[in-house]
Amino acid sequence: MTYAEIIIPLALPKNYTWEIPPRLAAGLLPGCRVEVNLGKNKKYAGIVKRLHDEKPTSFEAKEILNVLDAEPVIHPFQLKLWAWIADYYMCSEGEVMAAALPAHFKLSSETVLVYNDEFGDDFSTLDNEEYLVAEALLMKHELRLTEVQQILDVTHVYPIVNRLIGKKVCFVWESLKQTYAPKKESFILLDPQYGNEDKLADLLNNWSRAPKQMDLLLSYLHLVRTEGEVTRSELLKKSNASEAQLKGLVEKGILRTERRAIDRLHTLPKDVHVDFTLSDAQEAALAGVRTSFETKPVCLLHGVTSSGKTLVYIKLIEEQIRQGRQVLYMLPEIALTAQIIRRLQKYFGGFIGIYHSRFNQNERVEIWNKVRSGEMKVVLGARSSLFLPFRDLGLVICDEEHDTSYKQQDPAPRYNGRDAAIYLSSLSGAKVLLGTATPSLETYHNAKTDKFGLVELMERYRDVKLPTIEMIDTRAIPKKPGEKVMFSVQLLEEIKATVARGKQVILFQNRRGYSPYQVCGACGWIAQCRHCDISLTFHKFANKLKCHYCGNIYPPVNTCMACGSDKLSQRSFGTERIEEVLETDLQNVRTARMDFDAIRNKNAHDVLIQQFEQRKVDVLVGTQMVVKGLDFENVELVGILDADGLLHFADFRVNERAFQLMEQVSGRAGRKEGKGTVMIQTSTPNHPLLLHVARHDYIGMYAEEIEKRKQFFYPPFSRIIHLSFRDKEKDIVFEAAHRFAKMMQMAYGAYMVGPAEPVVSRVRNLYLMELLLKLPRDSNLIARCKEDIAKHTAGLHAEARFRKTTIVPDVDAL
């Protein structure tokens, strides 16, 4: 084979082909990384997808520069998964590669300026900017472009660099370097001559001076007997000794140091210890799942909240480990992994590991390698974990399968982790178990139409009762015009009574910050983001106004920008404001907040969960983070403060999502003793959906919603492709969307909705238009439509006026 199709981490419409030089031909396999050149000086680490003998006819193939791996870093089935994701979700394989591989596997291409020693040190012919860079080069000998930017305090340095190269002050060296390095630690060892007990005793008995070195040696001997291996840092810390004392023992030939690569991941002993007994209902569900897997690769386990679905998962995981196979346990949020991992480690010890975006890149590489070698049997992770190189995948568990967090939004690939996991299982021969108390309508429809298996677990573990749900009509509560009720008297009294009984409370409000918007009482002006058409949220803790779309931060506003009035008021309320009111009105109640602002680092969420589990917090206020699968046995009361905010969205999934959120948060109450209460504050207590919530009636909600979906031709009866048009000029994006719709009209006019402006019509200084395609579930028609979208996108970009207009396709948009 003389040519290779190679995937590089760029959004190229098709993969590029490189020539394989004879010196590199031996041992080159698909899945290996290679170093390649594209363009003038840019180097990339690419993945070999295919070896072939087809010489490109339209361009001269460049040679591969180097082979970076002795064996493939990914398996052939992963290349098939990448190709499917790229094709199905309308992106490039390079974009899939960028999402799939840890950054350190992609290597870094850096332009480095190297000083030309023959130029000397006479800089009299250079201008000021050239002089500054040349002087720095003389001192450091080489500089990266980012360092040149810092020296000159400008971003556009290429003209200056080109002048320096032209004057032969320096030359360019393009280095492609691997940034992953094993973590190393210094271990302390006793010199082999003192391995003999008599010699060691003689040394200690005849010690005459340096008593602190003697103390250090004794500390080392104690540690090596109790812990086996001793690191330099551990020895110095536990012996309270200095580096100089340790150095003295090394110089005397008593101790020696040895640098070793160590594991960044602290693992427990590998042990399987499942010591619980399932209830009769759980045993029946487990048997049902096994039976379903005999005929169908995918099974839905529909179990009410607190029915013990996790215990069923654990039994299935145990079976796979004993067979020597691997398991992928997917969760929608990183936040959920903290509590689940502690439960699973109790049963599976070091067989289980976690993989998600909050790990640093070095840790991700080590997990990747452990999964590829088969050492790590169970991986607990968010959607990106499906890209890991499983050696022998036997089971995929997709917990809380309904959750929208499984769908990647930006950037591409905009894949759904649940659906991609189902395709992955078809490649690897694994089975897929989808678990939830509130299935997505599409999944439940697939189960009811016999595409998936269906197993139901309709009673709570130990026969605990589902919580009682009470509706509080906020229309009957006195309030100012336009003001929302935060706490009704009934809810506040119930919070006090619950805490007095030694029980805990969860309060749910799906808005973070202090206040979603500020309004002028005189003229009605509302503070808005300069870059987006959206109001700014006030965050009192940081004393800033924040845009939740682009992330820009502004100082607080005290006077109206329109009329100058100082009569500004905070409207509605977020989690910060709820926490403040509770701390003011219920001073002896310990409160905490769980939202994106409060949970920043890798361990913050775990710390907060453990505090709540240990009953150091009485009332937990949170956004969707408190909804998703957390298990707190002491929670007796759940309050949904603003149900109206969940029901009033212009989206065909609004009722489905509102039911899922309210039913899931309700499920946090009364999980152990069955005395849970849920209080829902709403101005529409007779809303049809709330009646289903009050009865915990998923089946009734599904029956109503599926009829509406059928009537209006929405999923699962159609396939959706959402097209977003983005441009800095409003009139251009408007024209582009309508021009594109006209191109699609003849073939797909019957399936098109729009184009139209979205509710938020400008984000990050880009104006937006949307076009929705609701296509029949005909694979040939859908494939043809995707081809036409790509063709018309290229046609639109061929016109100079629309060259900067971005068209973003989102398949199965949520």
GROMACS .gro file of C-alpha atoms in nm, residues 7-12 15 44-47 74 78-79 82-83 85-86 91-107 355 357 361 364 368 384 387 408 410-415:
model
   49
    7ILE     CA    1  -0.793   1.198   0.961
    8ILE     CA    2  -0.651   1.520   1.106
    9PRO     CA    3  -0.831   1.725   1.375
   10LEU     CA    4  -0.967   1.989   1.135
   11ALA     CA    5  -1.316   2.049   0.991
   12LEU     CA    6  -1.224   1.936   0.639
   15ASN     CA    7  -1.014   1.328   0.447
   44TYR     CA    8  -0.052   1.765   1.257
   45ALA     CA    9  -0.078   1.430   1.425
   46GLY     CA   10  -0.334   1.239   1.221
   47ILE     CA   11  -0.495   0.897   1.251
   74ILE     CA   12  -0.763   0.317   1.849
   78GLN     CA   13  -1.378   0.318   1.663
   79LEU     CA   14  -1.295   0.437   1.312
   82TRP     CA   15  -1.627   0.812   1.394
   83ALA     CA   16  -1.739   0.770   1.031
   85ILE     CA   17  -2.110   1.007   1.371
   86ALA     CA   18  -1.963   1.230   1.097
   91CYS     CA   19  -1.982   1.706   1.047
   92SER     CA   20  -1.628   1.602   0.952
   93GLU     CA   21  -1.433   1.305   1.084
   94GLY     CA   22  -1.167   1.555   1.188
   95GLU     CA   23  -1.418   1.721   1.423
   96VAL     CA   24  -1.508   1.379   1.566
   97MET     CA   25  -1.138   1.305   1.616
   98ALA     CA   26  -1.092   1.637   1.799
   99ALA     CA   27  -1.374   1.544   2.037
  100ALA     CA   28  -1.275   1.178   2.077
  101LEU     CA   29  -0.902   1.186   2.151
  102PRO     CA   30  -0.738   1.330   2.464
  103ALA     CA   31  -0.556   1.650   2.370
  104HIS     CA   32  -0.215   1.497   2.440
  105PHE     CA   33  -0.275   1.233   2.173
  106LYS     CA   34  -0.334   1.505   1.916
  107LEU     CA   35   0.008   1.659   1.980
  355TYR     CA   36  -1.373   0.950   3.263
  357SER     CA   37  -1.393   1.650   3.091
  361GLN     CA   38  -0.529   1.576   2.988
  364ARG     CA   39  -0.730   1.120   3.045
  368TRP     CA   40  -0.743   0.575   2.782
  384SER     CA   41  -1.746   1.153   2.577
  387PHE     CA   42  -1.505   0.726   2.249
  408GLN     CA   43  -2.368   1.780   2.248
  410ASP     CA   44  -2.149   2.331   2.038
  411PRO     CA   45  -1.903   2.271   1.885
  412ALA     CA   46  -1.944   1.984   1.638
  413PRO     CA   47  -1.990   1.690   1.650
  414ARG     CA   48  -2.344   1.758   1.779
  415TYR     CA   49  -2.402   1.394   1.867
   0.00000   0.00000   0.00000
